[in-house]
Amino acid sequence: MTPAESVPLRRRIADATFVIGIWLLSLAVFFREFVFSGFSRIQIRGGDSDIAYVVAEHWYQWLSGSAEWRSPAFFFPVQGTLGYTDTQFLYVPPYAILRWMGVDMFIALQLVVMFLTSIGYFSMYLLLRRHLKVRVLLAAAASVAFAFSNALALKQFHVNTFGIEFVPLIVLLAAESVAAIRSRRRTRSIAFAAAAGLLWALLFFTSFYMAWFLGLALMALVAVLLLVDRDLILAGVRWLRSNPRRWLREAAGFVSGFAIGIIPSLTIYLPVISESGGRTFGEVLALSPRPSDIFNLGRDNLLWGRITWPGTTPLEGVERSLAVPPLLVVSSIAGLVILWFVRSRVSDNRRLRFLTGLAVTAAAITLVSWRFGDWSMWKMIWKVVPGGKAIRAVDRVQFVMALFWAIVWAGTMNELWSRLSVTKRKAGSLGIGFIILLSGLVMLEQVNLNSIKGFDHTDRSRYFASIPKPPEECLSFYAIDPREKYVGDQLQMQAMLVSIQVGLPTVNGLSGMTPPGWDLWSPSDPTYPDVVQRWAETNGIAEGLCQLDFSNKKWSAV
């Protein structure tokens, strides 16, 4: 690639315009209901989205001095309940800024998610351009395939999955540190290393799945490279041993950043894991993908929806529809095969071996995650790898595999383009044209036509504003709805949202785990008030317990 400083200014402006244009178009398509409704209809809805609003608002109230950081006001009076779910900590700065600017909580979180996809897009683009020297078109297409993926479109209601957008930034920071070591810029290299370690640790505190899957993928990659590219590993070891002073400070910076950043995670998650023992393997197996899900993109994918294999339940269907789209995978594999076939024996094939290692790792982890009847190789990871028992939805590992495949695709297509560009025959031009067409299709296959059916933030905000303030004698509450407009999980989440709005803790709650002894799952059950009363008496909160009736929006003392 021509050095940036030698590229004409007009070309650089054109490239920047193209990359920004692709980004804006991706934002408009991915968040189309929000954008084309004039920013009034919120796409983050359904499933666990209300938990995300509660957690985000909890952090904002903590910054305002009105909440204890480890204990959101649900499952009252249990302490440390933040450890029952992802904390979304890295989402807090932009969210808090928007809230301080007067933006309501629903629009604020929607804008934060848009901001996160932008982080993923631009950090991926810079990683590919600066460190793999990939052409602008290929880098932009691969960045779209990662940051605006079909899987993320399906999982918008799981806001915690957007933590994946920080992963290319972590890798970029680490790569910048290595580059700074080579150019002997010591302060810069240490700063980037510390930032990479800190950000990865804070990702555990933000979106545990994404951070843990990144660690698993990196361990697997090292193991695979020892098989397919042992020379690269040995060369790295020799370089490390030849001059330890060149990297020890950077390693110390990375470890120090990680050690500082991991403290909050250990503080809130270790007690919960110790209390619950983690997920049973039966829970893991229930949501594990099957071989038939290898290209399961959900029934509404623009290009491939009709060939998918739906799950037996809505949750299972979503958790098994996270595969990396086939054009990205198949063309990556085909490109690698071609490059191995035409490689020169005297040329340096380290990059090709590295890209092959990424592809083999992605394929191997996908295979390990599959369920064959009542058996899965994932059980070994569940048993052996630290933190593995905290993972239930194993197919979410495909978010990290999408990163691997996007890098492989961009690297192989770039190398093929370079080889074709020196070919004076017509086949060379046709090959480049095919790669350009493929770039467009790789972006297009990320589009999912699933109707988000968002809600109007004004209507929802008005609804919560219509609920009167609780009487002064109320110290906590539980919710009922005789009309059964809100049932089961819906009532739990509505109670949590009211709690965060009126500043009164609720015994209701919903998260990935529940406190010992809590059994308030069935609000429509005639024994529900008695179950609530027992919980209140057992936990010493019977005095001041009130009831909120959603059917008439009235409070009453119990």
mmCIF file of C-alpha atoms in Angstrom, residues 80 91 119 141 144 152 162 182 191 202 207 218 278-279 330 363 382 393 427 486 517:
data_model
loop_
_atom_site.group_PDB
_atom_site.id
_atom_site.type_symbol
_atom_site.label_atom_id
_atom_site.label_comp_id
_atom_site.label_asym_id
_atom_site.label_seq_id
_atom_site.Cartn_x
_atom_site.Cartn_y
_atom_site.Cartn_z
ATOM 1 C CA GLY A 80 -24.996 -6.831 44.857
ATOM 2 C CA TYR A 91 -21.760 2.499 27.785
ATOM 3 C CA ILE A 119 -16.681 2.452 17.323
ATOM 4 C CA ALA A 141 -16.778 -3.870 3.459
ATOM 5 C CA VAL A 144 -19.591 -3.333 7.790
ATOM 6 C CA LEU A 152 -26.363 -7.960 15.769
ATOM 7 C CA PHE A 162 -22.964 -4.628 21.409
ATOM 8 C CA ARG A 182 9.330 -1.626 16.594
ATOM 9 C CA ALA A 191 0.433 3.742 26.842
ATOM 10 C CA LEU A 202 -13.473 -3.285 31.519
ATOM 11 C CA SER A 207 -20.318 -7.473 28.449
ATOM 12 C CA LEU A 218 -7.086 -15.897 21.431
ATOM 13 C CA GLY A 278 -22.847 -21.083 37.486
ATOM 14 C CA ARG A 279 -24.895 -22.518 34.637
ATOM 15 C CA VAL A 330 -17.032 -19.402 1.735
ATOM 16 C CA ALA A 363 -13.968 -23.176 12.098
ATOM 17 C CA TRP A 382 -17.527 -25.649 30.322
ATOM 18 C CA ALA A 393 -25.712 -19.047 25.063
ATOM 19 C CA ALA A 427 -8.809 -12.238 -16.601
ATOM 20 C CA TYR A 486 -48.402 -7.255 31.707
ATOM 21 C CA GLY A 517 -35.359 -17.868 47.833
#
